[in-house]
C-alpha positions as protocol buffer text, in pm:
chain_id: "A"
residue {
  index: 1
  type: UNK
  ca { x: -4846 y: 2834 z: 8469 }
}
residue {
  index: 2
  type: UNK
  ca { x: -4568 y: 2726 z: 8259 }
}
residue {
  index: 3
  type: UNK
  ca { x: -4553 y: 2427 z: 8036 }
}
residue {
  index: 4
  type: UNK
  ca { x: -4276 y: 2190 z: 7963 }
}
residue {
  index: 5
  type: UNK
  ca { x: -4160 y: 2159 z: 7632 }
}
residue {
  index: 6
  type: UNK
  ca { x: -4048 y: 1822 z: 7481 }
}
residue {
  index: 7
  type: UNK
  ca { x: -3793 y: 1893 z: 7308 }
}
residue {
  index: 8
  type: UNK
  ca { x: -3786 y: 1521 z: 7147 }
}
residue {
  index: 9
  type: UNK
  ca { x: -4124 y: 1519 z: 7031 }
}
residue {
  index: 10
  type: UNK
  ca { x: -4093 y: 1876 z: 6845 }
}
residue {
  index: 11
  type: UNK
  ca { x: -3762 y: 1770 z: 6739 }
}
residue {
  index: 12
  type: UNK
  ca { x: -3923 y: 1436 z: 6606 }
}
residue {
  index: 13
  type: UNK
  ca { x: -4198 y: 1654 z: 6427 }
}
residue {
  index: 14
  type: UNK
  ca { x: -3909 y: 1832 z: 6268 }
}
residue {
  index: 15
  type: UNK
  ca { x: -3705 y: 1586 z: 6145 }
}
residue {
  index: 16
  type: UNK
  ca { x: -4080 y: 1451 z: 5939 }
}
residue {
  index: 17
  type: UNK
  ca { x: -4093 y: 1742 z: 5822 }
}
residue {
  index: 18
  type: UNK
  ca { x: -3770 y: 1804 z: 5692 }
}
residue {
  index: 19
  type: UNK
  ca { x: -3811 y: 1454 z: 5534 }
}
residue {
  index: 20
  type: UNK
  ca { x: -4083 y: 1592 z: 5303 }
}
residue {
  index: 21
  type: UNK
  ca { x: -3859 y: 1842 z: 5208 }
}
residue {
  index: 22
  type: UNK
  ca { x: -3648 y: 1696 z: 4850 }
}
residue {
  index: 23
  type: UNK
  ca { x: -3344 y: 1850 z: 4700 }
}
residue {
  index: 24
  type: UNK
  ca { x: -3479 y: 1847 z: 4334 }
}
residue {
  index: 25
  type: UNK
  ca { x: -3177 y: 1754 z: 4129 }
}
residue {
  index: 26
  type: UNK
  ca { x: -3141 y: 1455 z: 4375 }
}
residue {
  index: 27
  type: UNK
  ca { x: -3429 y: 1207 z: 4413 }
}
residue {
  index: 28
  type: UNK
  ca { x: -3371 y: 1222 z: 4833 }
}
residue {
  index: 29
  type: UNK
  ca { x: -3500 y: 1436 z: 5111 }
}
residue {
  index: 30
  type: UNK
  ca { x: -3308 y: 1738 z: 5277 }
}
residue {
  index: 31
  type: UNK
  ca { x: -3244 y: 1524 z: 5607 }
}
residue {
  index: 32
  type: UNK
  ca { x: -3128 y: 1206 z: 5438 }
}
residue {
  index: 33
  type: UNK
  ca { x: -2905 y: 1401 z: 5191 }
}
residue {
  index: 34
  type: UNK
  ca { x: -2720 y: 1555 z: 5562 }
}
residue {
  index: 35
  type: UNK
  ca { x: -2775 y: 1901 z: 5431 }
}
residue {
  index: 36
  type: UNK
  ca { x: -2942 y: 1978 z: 5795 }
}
residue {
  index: 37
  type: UNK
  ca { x: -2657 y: 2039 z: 6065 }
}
residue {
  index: 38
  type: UNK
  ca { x: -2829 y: 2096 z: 6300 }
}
residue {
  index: 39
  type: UNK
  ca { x: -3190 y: 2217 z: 6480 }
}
residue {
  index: 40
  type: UNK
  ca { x: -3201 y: 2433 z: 6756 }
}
residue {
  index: 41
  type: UNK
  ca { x: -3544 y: 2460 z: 6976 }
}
residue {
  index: 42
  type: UNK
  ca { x: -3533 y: 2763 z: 7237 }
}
residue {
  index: 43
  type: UNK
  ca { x: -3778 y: 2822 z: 7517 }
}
residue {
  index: 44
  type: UNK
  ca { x: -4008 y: 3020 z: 7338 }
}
residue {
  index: 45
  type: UNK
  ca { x: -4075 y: 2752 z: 7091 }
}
residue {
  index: 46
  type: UNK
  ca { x: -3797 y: 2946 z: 6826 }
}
residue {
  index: 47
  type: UNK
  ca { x: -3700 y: 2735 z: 6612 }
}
residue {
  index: 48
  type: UNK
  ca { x: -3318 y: 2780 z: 6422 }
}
residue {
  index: 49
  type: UNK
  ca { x: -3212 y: 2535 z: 6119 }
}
residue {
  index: 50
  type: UNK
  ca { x: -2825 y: 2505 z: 6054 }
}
residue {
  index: 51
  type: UNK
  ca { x: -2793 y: 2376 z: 5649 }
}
residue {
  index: 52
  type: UNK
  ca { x: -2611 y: 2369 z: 5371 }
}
residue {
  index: 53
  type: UNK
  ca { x: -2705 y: 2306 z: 5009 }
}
residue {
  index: 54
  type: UNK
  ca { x: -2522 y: 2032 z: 4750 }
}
residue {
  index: 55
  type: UNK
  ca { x: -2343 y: 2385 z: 4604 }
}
residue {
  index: 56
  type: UNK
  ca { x: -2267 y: 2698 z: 4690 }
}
residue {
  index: 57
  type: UNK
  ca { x: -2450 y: 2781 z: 4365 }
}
residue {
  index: 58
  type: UNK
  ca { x: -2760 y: 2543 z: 4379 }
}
residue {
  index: 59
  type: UNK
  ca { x: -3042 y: 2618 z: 4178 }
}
residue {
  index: 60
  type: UNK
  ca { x: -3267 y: 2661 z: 4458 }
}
residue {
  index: 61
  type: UNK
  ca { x: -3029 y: 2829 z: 4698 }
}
residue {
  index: 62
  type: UNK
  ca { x: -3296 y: 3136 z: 4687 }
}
residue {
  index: 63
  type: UNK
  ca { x: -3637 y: 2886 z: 4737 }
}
residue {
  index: 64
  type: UNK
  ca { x: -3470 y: 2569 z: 4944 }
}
residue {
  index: 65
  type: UNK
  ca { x: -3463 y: 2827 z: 5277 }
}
residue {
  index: 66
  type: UNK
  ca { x: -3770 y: 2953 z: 5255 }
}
residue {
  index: 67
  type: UNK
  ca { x: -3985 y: 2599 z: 5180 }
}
residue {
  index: 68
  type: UNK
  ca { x: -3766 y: 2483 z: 5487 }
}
residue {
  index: 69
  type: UNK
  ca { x: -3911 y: 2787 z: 5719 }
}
residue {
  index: 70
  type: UNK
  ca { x: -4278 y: 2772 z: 5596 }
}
residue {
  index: 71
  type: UNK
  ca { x: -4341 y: 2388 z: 5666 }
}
residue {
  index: 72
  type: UNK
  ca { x: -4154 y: 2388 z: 5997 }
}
residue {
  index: 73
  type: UNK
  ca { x: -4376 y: 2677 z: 6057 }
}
residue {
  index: 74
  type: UNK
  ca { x: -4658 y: 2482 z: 6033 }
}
residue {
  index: 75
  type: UNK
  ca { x: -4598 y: 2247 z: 6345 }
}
residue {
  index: 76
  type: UNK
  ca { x: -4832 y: 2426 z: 6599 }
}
residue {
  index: 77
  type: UNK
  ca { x: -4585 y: 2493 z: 6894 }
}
residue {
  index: 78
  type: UNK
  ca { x: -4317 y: 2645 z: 6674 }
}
residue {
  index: 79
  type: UNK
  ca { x: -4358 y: 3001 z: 6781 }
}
residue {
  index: 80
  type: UNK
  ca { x: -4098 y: 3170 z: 6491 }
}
residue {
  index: 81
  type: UNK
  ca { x: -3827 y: 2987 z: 6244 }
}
residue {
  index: 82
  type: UNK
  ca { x: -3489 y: 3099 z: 6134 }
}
residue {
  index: 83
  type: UNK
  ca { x: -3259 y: 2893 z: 5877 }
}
residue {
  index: 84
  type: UNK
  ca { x: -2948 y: 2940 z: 5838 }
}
residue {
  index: 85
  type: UNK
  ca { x: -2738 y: 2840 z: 5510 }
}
residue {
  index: 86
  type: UNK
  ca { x: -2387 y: 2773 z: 5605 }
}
residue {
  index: 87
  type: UNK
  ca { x: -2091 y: 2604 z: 5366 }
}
residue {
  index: 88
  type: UNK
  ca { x: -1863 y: 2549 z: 5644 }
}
residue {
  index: 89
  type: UNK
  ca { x: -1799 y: 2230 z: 5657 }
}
residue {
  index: 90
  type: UNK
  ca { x: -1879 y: 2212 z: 5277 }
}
residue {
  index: 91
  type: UNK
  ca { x: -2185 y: 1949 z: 5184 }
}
residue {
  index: 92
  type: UNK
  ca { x: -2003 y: 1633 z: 5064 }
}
residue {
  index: 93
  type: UNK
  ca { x: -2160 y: 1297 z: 4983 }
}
residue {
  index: 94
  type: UNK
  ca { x: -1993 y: 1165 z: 5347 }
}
residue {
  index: 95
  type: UNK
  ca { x: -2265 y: 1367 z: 5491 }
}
residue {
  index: 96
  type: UNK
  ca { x: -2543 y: 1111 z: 5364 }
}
residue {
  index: 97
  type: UNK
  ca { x: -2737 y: 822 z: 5579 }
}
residue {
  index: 98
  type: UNK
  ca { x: -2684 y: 485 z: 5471 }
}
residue {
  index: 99
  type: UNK
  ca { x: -3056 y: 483 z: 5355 }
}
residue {
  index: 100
  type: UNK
  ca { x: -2994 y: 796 z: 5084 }
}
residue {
  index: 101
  type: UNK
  ca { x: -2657 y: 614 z: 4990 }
}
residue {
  index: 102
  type: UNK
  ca { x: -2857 y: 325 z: 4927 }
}
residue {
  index: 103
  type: UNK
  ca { x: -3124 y: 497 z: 4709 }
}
residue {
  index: 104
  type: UNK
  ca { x: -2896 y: 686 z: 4516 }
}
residue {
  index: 105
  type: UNK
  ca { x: -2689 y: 373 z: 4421 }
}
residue {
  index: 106
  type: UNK
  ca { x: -2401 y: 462 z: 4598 }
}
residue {
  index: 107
  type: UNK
  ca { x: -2340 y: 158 z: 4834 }
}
C-alpha cells in the first residue's frame, strides 16, 4: 500500500516553519528575508533546503544550518533533511517580500 504525498501541505508546513526561524542581526524570519531558494520534497519524505545567509561571513553561518535542519525535522512525515548554503546568486535586499521590506522600513 502506498500513500500519496501532498506535496503542498508538507511544503505549507515548511514554509511555517521556516517562518519561526529569525536571522538575529535582522528583526525578520529566514523566509521573509528570501534567504530560502528553494525546498525540495522527494518520495521518501527527504527533505533538501537551498539558502543563503545575509554574508558569506555571517555570524551564525555555523548554527543558522543546523536550527534550519532540526525544526524541519520535526514535521512528522519528513523522513531525513539536508540544507544546503549556497552564495550563488549572492543574498541581496531584492530578495525580500514586500512584508519584510515593510518591517524593516525599507518601503
Amino acid at each position: 500500500m502506498s500513500t500519496t504525498i501532498d506535496t503542498h501541505e508538507l511544503g505549507e508546513k515548511i514554509v511555517k516553519i521556516l517562518k519561526t526561524i529569525f536571522d538575529p542581526e535582522i528583526p525578520v524570519d529566514i523566509y521573509e528575508l528570501g534567504l530560502v531558494y528553494d525546498v525540495f520534497v522527494n518520495e521518501d519524505y527527504d527533505v533538501k533546503i537551498l539558502m543563503t545567509l545575509t554574508t558569506p561571513n555571517c555570524p551564525v553561518a555555523e548554527t543558522l544550518p543546523v536550527e534550519v535542519e532540526e525544526k524541519i525535522k520535526t514535521i512528522e512525515e519528513v523522513n531525513d533533511v539536508e540544507v544546503e548554503i549556497t552564495f550563488d546568486p549572492p543574498w541581496s535586499q531584492d530578495l525580500m517580500s514586500e512584508e519584510a521590506k515593510l518591517e524593516l522600513g525599507l518601503l
